[in-house]
mmCIF file of C-alpha atoms in Angstrom:
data_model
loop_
_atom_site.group_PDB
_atom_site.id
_atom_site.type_symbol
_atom_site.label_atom_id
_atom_site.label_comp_id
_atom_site.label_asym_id
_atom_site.label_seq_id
_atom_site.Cartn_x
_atom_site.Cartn_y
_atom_site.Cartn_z
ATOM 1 C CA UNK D 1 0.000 0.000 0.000
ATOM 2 C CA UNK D 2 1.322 3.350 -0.593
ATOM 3 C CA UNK D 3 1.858 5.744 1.923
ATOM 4 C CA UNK D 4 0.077 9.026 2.070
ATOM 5 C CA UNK D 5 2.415 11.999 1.011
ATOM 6 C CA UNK D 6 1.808 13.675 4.214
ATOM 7 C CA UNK D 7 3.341 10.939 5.914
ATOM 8 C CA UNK D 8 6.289 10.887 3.323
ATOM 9 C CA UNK D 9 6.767 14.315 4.346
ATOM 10 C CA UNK D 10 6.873 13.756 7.977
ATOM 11 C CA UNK D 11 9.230 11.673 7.944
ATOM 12 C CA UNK D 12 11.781 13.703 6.113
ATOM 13 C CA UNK D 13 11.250 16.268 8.230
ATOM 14 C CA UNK D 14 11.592 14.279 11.380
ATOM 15 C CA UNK D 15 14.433 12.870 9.772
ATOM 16 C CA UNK D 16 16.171 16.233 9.372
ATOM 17 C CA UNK D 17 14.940 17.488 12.964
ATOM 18 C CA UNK D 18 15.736 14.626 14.718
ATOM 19 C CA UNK D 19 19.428 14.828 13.837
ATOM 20 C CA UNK D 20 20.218 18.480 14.855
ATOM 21 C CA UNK D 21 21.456 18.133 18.742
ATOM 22 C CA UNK D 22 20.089 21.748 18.974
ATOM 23 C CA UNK D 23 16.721 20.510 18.620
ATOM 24 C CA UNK D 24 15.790 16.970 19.632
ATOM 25 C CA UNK D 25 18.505 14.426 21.665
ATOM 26 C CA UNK D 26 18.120 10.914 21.494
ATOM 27 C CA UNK D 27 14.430 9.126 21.673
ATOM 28 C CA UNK D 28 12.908 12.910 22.596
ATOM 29 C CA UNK D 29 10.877 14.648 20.401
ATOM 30 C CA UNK D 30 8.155 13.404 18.553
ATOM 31 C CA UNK D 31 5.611 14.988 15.545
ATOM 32 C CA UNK D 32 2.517 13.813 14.009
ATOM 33 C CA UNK D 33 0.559 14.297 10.644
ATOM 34 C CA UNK D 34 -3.536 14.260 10.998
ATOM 35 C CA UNK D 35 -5.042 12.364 7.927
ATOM 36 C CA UNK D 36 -8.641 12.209 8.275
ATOM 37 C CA UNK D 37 -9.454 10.649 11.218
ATOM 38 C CA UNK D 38 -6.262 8.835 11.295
ATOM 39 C CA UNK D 39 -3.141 10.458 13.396
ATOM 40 C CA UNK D 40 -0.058 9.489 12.850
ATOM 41 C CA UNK D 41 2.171 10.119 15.329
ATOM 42 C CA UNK D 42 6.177 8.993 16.527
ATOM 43 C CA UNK D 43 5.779 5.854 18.183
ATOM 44 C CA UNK D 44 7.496 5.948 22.095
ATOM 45 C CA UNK D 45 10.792 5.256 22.591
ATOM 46 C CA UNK D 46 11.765 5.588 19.221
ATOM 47 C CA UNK D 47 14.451 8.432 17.113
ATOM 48 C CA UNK D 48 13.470 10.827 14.731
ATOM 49 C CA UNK D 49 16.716 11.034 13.401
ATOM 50 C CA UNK D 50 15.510 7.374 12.490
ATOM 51 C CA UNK D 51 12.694 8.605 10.353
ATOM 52 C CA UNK D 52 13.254 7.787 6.918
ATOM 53 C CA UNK D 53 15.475 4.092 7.793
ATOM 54 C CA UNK D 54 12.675 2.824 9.921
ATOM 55 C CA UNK D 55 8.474 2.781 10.914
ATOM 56 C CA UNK D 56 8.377 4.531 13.914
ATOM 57 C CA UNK D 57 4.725 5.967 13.287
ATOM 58 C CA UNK D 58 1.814 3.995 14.656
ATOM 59 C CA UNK D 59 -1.468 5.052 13.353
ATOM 60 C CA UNK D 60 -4.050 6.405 16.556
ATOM 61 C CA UNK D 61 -7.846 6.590 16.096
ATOM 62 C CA UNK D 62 -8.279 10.348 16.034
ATOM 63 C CA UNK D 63 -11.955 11.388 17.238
ATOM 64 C CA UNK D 64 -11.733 7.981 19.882
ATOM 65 C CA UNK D 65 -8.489 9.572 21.045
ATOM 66 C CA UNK D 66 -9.752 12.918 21.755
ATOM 67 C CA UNK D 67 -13.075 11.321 23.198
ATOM 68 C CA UNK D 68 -11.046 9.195 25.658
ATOM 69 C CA UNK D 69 -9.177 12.504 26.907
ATOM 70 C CA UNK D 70 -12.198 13.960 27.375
ATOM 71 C CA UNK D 71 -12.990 11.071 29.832
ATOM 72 C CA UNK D 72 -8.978 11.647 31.550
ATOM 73 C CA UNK D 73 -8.410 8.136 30.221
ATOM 74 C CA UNK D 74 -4.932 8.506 29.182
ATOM 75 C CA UNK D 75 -4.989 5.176 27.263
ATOM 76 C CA UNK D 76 -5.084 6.161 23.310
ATOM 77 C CA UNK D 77 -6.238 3.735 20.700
ATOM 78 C CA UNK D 78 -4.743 2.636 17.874
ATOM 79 C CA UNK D 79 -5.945 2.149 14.354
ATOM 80 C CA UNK D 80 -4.180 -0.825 13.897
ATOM 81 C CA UNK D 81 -2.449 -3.320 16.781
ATOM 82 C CA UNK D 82 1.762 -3.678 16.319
ATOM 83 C CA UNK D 83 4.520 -3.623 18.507
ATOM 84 C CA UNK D 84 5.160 -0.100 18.836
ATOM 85 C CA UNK D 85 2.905 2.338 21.421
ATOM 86 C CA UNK D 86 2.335 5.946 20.759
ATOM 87 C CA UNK D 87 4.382 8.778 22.174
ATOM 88 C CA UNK D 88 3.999 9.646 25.789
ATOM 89 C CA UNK D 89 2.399 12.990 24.657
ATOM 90 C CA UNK D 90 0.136 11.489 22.096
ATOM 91 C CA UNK D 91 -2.136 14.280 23.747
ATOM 92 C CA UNK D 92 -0.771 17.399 22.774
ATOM 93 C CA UNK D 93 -0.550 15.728 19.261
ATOM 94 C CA UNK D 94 -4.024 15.316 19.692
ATOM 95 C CA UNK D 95 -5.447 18.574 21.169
ATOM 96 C CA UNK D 96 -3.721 20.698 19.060
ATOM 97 C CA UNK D 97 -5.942 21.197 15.893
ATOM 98 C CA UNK D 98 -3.298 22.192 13.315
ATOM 99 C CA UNK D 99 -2.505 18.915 10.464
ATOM 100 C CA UNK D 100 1.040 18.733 11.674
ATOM 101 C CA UNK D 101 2.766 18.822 15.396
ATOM 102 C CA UNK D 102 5.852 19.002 16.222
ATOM 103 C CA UNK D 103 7.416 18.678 19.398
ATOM 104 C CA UNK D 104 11.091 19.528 20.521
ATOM 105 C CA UNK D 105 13.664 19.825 23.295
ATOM 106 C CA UNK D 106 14.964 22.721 21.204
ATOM 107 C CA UNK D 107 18.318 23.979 23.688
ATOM 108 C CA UNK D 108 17.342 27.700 23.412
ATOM 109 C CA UNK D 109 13.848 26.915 24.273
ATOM 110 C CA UNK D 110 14.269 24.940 27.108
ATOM 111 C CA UNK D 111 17.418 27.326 28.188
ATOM 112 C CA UNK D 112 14.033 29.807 28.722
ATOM 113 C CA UNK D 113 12.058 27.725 29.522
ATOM 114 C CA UNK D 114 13.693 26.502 32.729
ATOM 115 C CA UNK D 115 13.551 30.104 34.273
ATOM 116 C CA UNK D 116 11.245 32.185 36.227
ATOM 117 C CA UNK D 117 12.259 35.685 34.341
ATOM 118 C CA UNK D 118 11.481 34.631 31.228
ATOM 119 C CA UNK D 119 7.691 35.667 30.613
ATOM 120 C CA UNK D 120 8.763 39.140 29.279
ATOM 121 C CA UNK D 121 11.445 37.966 27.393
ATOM 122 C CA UNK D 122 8.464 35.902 25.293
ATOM 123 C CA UNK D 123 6.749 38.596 24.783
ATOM 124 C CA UNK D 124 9.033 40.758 23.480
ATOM 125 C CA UNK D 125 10.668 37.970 21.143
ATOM 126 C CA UNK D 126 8.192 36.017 20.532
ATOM 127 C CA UNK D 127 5.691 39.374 19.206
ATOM 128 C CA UNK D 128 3.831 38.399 15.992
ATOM 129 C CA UNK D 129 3.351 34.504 16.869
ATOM 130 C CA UNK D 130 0.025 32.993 17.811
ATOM 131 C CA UNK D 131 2.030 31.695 21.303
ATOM 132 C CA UNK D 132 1.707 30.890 25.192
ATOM 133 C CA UNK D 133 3.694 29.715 27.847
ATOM 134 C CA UNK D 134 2.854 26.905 30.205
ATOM 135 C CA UNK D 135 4.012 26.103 33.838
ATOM 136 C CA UNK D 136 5.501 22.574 34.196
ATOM 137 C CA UNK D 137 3.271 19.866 34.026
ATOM 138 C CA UNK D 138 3.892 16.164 33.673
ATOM 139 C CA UNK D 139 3.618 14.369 30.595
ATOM 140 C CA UNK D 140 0.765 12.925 29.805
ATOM 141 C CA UNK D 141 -2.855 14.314 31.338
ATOM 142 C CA UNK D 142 -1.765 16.512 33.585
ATOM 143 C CA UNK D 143 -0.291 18.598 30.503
ATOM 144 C CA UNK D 144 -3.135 17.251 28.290
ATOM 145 C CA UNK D 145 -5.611 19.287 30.638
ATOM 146 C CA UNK D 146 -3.524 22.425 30.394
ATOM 147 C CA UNK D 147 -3.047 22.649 27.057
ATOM 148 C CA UNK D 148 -6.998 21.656 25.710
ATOM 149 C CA UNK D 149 -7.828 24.661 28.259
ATOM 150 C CA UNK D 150 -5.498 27.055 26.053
ATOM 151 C CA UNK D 151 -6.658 25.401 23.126
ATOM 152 C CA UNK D 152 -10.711 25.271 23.461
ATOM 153 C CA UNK D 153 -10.560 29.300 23.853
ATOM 154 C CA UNK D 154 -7.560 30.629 20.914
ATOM 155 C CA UNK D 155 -5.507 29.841 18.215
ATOM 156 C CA UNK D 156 -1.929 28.863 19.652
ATOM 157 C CA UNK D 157 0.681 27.773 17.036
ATOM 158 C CA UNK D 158 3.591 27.839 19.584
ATOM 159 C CA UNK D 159 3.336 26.474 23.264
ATOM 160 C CA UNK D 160 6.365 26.684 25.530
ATOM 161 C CA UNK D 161 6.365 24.392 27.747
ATOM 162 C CA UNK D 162 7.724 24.800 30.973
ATOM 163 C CA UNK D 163 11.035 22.881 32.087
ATOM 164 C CA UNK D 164 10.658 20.747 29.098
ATOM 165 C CA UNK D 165 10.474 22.051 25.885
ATOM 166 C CA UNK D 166 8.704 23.287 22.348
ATOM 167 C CA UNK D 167 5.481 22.577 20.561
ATOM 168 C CA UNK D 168 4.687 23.836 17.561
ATOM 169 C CA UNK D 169 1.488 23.133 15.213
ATOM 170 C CA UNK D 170 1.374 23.896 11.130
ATOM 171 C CA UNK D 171 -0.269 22.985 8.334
ATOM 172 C CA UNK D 172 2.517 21.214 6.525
ATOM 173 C CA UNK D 173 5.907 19.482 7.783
ATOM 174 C CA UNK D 174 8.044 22.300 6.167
ATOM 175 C CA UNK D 175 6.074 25.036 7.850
ATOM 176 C CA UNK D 176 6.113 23.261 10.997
ATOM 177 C CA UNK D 177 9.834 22.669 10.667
ATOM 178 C CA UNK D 178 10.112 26.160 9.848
ATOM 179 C CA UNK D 179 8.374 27.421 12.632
ATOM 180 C CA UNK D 180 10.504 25.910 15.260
ATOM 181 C CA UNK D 181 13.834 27.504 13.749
ATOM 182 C CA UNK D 182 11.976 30.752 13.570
ATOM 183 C CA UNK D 183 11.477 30.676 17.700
ATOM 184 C CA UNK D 184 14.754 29.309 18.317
ATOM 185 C CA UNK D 185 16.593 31.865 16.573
ATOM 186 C CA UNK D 186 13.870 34.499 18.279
ATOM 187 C CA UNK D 187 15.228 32.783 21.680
ATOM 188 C CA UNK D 188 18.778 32.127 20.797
ATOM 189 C CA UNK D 189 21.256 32.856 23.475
ATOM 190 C CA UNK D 190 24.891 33.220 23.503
ATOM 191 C CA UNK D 191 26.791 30.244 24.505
ATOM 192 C CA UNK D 192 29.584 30.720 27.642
ATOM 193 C CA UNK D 193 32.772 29.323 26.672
ATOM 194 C CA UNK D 194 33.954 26.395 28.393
ATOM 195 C CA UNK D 195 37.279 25.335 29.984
ATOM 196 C CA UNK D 196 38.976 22.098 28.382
ATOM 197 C CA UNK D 197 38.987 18.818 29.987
ATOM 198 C CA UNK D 198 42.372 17.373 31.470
ATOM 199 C CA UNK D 199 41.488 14.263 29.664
ATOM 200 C CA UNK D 200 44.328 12.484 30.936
ATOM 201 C CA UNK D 201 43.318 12.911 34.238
ATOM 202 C CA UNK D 202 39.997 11.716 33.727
ATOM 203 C CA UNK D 203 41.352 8.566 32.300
ATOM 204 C CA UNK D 204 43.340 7.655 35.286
ATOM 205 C CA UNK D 205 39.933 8.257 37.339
ATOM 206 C CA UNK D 206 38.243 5.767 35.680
ATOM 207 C CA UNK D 207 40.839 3.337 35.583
ATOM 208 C CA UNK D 208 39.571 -0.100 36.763
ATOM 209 C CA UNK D 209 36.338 1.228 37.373
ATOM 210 C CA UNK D 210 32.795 0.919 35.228
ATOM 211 C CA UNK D 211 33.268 4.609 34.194
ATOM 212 C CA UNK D 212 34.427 6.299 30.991
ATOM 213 C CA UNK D 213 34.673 9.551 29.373
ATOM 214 C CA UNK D 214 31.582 10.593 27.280
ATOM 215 C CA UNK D 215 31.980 10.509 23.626
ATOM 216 C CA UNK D 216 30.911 14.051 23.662
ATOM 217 C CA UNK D 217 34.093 16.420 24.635
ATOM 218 C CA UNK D 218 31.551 19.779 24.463
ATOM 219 C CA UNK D 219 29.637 17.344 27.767
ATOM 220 C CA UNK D 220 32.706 18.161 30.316
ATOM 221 C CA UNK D 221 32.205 21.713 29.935
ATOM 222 C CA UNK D 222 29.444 20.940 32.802
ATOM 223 C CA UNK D 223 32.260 19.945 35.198
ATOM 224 C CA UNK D 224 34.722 22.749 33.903
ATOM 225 C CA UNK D 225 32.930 25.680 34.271
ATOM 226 C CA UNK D 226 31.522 26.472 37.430
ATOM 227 C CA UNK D 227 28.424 28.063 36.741
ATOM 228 C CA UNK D 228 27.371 25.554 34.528
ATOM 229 C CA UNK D 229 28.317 22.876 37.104
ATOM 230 C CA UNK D 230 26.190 24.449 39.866
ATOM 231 C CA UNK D 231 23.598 24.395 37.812
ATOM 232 C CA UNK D 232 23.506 21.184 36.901
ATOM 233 C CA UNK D 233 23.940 19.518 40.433
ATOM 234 C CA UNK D 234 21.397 22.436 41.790
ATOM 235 C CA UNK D 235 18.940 19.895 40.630
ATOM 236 C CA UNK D 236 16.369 18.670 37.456
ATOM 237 C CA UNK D 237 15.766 21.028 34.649
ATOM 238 C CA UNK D 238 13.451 18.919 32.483
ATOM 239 C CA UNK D 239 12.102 15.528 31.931
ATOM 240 C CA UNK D 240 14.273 13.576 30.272
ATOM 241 C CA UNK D 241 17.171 14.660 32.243
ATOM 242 C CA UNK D 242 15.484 13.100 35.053
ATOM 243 C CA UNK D 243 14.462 10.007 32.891
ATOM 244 C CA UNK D 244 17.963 9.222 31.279
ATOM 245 C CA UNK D 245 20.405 10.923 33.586
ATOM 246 C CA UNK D 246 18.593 10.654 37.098
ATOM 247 C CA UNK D 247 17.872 13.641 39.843
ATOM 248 C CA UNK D 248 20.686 16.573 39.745
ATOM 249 C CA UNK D 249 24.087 15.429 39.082
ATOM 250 C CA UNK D 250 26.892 13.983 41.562
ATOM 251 C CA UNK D 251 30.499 15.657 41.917
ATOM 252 C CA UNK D 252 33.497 13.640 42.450
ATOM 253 C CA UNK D 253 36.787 15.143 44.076
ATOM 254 C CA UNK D 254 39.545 12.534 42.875
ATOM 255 C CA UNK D 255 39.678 8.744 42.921
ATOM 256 C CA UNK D 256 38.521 8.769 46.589
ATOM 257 C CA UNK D 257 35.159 10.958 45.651
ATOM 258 C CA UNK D 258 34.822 8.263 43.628
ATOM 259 C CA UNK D 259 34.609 5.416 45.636
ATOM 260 C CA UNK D 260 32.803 7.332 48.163
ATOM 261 C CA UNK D 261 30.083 7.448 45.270
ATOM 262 C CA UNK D 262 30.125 3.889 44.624
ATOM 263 C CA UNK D 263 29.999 3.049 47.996
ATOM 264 C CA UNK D 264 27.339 5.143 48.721
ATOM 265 C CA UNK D 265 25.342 3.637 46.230
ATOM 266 C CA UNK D 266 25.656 0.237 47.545
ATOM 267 C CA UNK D 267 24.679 0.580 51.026
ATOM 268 C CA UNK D 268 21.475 2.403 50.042
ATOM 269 C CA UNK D 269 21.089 -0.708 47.246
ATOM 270 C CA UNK D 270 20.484 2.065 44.269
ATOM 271 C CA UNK D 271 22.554 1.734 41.190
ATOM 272 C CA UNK D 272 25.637 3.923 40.886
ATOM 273 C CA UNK D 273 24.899 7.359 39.207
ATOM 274 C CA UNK D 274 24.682 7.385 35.420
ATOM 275 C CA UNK D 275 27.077 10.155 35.337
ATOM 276 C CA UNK D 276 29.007 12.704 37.630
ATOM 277 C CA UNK D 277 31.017 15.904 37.471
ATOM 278 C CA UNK D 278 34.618 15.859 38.275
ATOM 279 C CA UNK D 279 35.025 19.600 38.903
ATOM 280 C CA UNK D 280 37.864 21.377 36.921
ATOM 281 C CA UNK D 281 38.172 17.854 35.110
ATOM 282 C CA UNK D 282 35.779 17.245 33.129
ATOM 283 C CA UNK D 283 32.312 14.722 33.560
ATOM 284 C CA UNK D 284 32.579 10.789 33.340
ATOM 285 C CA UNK D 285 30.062 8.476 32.484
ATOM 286 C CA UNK D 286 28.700 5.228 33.236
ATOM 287 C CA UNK D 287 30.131 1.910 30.438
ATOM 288 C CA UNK D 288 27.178 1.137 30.083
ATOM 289 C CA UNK D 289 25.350 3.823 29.455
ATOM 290 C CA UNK D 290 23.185 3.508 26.942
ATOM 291 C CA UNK D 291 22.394 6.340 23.845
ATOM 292 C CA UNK D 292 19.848 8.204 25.427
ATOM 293 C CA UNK D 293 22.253 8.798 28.287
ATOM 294 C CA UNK D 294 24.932 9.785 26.227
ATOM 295 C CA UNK D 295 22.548 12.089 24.595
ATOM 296 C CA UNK D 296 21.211 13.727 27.469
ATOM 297 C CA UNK D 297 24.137 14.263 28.565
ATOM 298 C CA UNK D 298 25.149 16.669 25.689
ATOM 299 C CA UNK D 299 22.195 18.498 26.182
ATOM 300 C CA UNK D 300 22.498 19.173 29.636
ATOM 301 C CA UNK D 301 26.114 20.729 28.198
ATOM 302 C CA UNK D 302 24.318 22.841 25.832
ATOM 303 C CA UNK D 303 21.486 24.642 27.649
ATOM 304 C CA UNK D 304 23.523 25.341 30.551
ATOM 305 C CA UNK D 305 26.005 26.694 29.391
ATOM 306 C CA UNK D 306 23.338 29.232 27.520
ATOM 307 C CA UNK D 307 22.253 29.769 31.055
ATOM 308 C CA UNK D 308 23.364 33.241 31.941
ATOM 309 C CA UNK D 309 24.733 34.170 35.698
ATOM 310 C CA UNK D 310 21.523 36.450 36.235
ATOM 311 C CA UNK D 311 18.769 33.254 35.268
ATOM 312 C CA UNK D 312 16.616 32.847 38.152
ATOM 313 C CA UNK D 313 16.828 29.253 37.393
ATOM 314 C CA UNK D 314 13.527 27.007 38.118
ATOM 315 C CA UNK D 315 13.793 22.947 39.356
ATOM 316 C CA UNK D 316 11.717 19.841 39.234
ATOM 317 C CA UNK D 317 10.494 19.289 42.325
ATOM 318 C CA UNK D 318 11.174 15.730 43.747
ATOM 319 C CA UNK D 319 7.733 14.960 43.821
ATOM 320 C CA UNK D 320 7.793 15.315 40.066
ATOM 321 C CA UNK D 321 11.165 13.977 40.156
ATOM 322 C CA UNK D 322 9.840 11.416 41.282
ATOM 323 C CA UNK D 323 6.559 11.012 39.189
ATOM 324 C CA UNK D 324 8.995 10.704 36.172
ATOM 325 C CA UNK D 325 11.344 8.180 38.128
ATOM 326 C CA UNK D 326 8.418 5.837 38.541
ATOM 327 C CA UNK D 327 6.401 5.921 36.040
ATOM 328 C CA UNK D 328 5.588 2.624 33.530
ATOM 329 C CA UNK D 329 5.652 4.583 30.193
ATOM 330 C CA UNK D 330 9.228 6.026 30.758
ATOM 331 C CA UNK D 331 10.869 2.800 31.812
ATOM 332 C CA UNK D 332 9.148 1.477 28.583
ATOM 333 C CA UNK D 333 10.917 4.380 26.872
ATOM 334 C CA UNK D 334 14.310 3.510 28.677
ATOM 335 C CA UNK D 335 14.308 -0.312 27.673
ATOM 336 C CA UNK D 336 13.386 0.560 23.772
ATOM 337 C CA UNK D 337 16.564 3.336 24.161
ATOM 338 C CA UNK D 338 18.803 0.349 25.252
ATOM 339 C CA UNK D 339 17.509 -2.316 22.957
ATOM 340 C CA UNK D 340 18.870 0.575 19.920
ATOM 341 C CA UNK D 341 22.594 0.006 21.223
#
């Protein structure tokens, strides 16, 4: 059967989105084409950037979808049974009543997102968009009820979302594609230069230990550069940083900060952190680590270190720390992420 051309398109734009770092990092993201009553839409735990090479679309029932949020029954229907579940935010895909939806972790955006001074900046940069701003909410109905109220009463082609990320809705891939580098270059910020990592003093660190360097140099600029370190360990800016790289980051002082680490991990019977900061070093990562990690990683690099020293910077809280920590759809997300290696 062929496939619709608005599908064709998708993917090549999700193809193209999902490998810019600046805008989407590993399995996040996701964007969706309405045809009919048919929605297509990026299928959980799966890469754009894998768009055109593989099917990660499933097909959802439209109208039942959109019925079954109006009941707060976050379980969405699909239009054909496969291995593959929709995106956790299947919702906003749904809500939003433009033919294509894109959603991304776009660096600027969340860089703006994560802060409590940022209304006025939107307004001023963001003047001559159809846009709003959201508090943080978690994935899934809890945002599904706050965006359907912005929805039901205006026209929004741009939602920010609060300690998470982008949303944009068009009427064709290109123009939705198009949007989101229009408000990213409306929200660009400049980027603080980073000290270099003593690399050879990281690899004696992890010496005979289940920790290596990341294969991301531009990631130690977290440990290097103070400000961008504090932020980082000061706790959670956004989902999947929580999902992928756990609560806040550890520091490490030497071989000894280290152990201490490890150790600490075993008497509480938790694993040992994904990743941690050696300050004035550079940041080390679990062996095992899978992409997603890795990716997460970077992009904890890039936003903050577009986090200026005046950001009146804005946290997870632990109880949605924890929400995220626990919840079934993400650990589906995490096991699809490490099946990919």
């Amino acid at each position: 059967m062929r496939e619709p051309d608005e599908l064709s398109a998708l993917r090549r734009m999700s193809a193209r989105v999902g490998r810019n770092m600046l805008l989407v990092q590993g399995a996040g993201g996701n964007s969706s084409v309405k045809d009919d009553d048919v929605l297509w839409v990026k299928a959980s735990g799966t890469w754009l950037s894998d768009a055109n090479e593989k099917d990660i679309f499933v097909p959802v029932l439209l109208t039942a979808a959109r019925e079954a949020l109006a009941r707060d029954d976050e379980r969405i229907p699909l239009a054909a049974p496969g291995p593959l579940r929709a995106s956790i935010e299947t919702s906003l895909h749904a809500l939003m009543p433009h033919r294509v939806v894109l959603h991304v972790h776009a660096v600027n955006t969340i860089a703006w997102a994560a802060r409590r001074d940022a209304r006025d900046e939107f307004a001023a940069r963001l003047d001559g968009l159809a846009w709003r701003d959201l508090d943080y909410y978690h994935p899934g109905l809890p945002l599904a009820r706050a965006v359907s109220a912005i929805v039901a009463r205006e026209t929004v082609d741009v939602l920010i979302l609060g300690n998470h990320g982008l949303v944009v809705g068009a009427e064709t891939s290109d123009a939705a594609e198009a949007l989101v580098h229009d408000v990213e270059t409306r929200l660009a910020l400049p980027v603080r230069a980073t000290p270099a990592a003593d690399d050879a003093a990281l690899q004696r660190l992890c010496a005979g230990t289940a920790y290596r360097l990341p294969a991301d140099a531009a990631c130690h600029g977290i440990a290097t550069d103070p400000f961008s370190r504090a932020i980082a360990t000061g706790g959670s800016l956004y989902p999947d940083h929580v999902v992928f790289l756990g609560p806040g980051l550890p520091t490490i002082e030497g071989a000894d900060g280290l152990a201490t680490m490890l150790a600490r991990a075993e008497a509480t019977g938790l694993p040992a952190p994904v990743a941690a900061l050696a300050p004035g070093l550079g940041a080390i990562i679990r062996s095992d680590a899978n992409p997603g990690a890795e990716a997460m990683l970077s992009c904890l690099a890039l936003v903050t270190s577009r986090l200026p020293l005046s950001a009146d910077i804005r946290y997870l809280s632990s109880h949605h720390e924890q929400m995220l920590l626990n919840w079934d759809a993400e650990r589906y997300r995490q096991q699809l992420t490490a099946a990919r290696q």
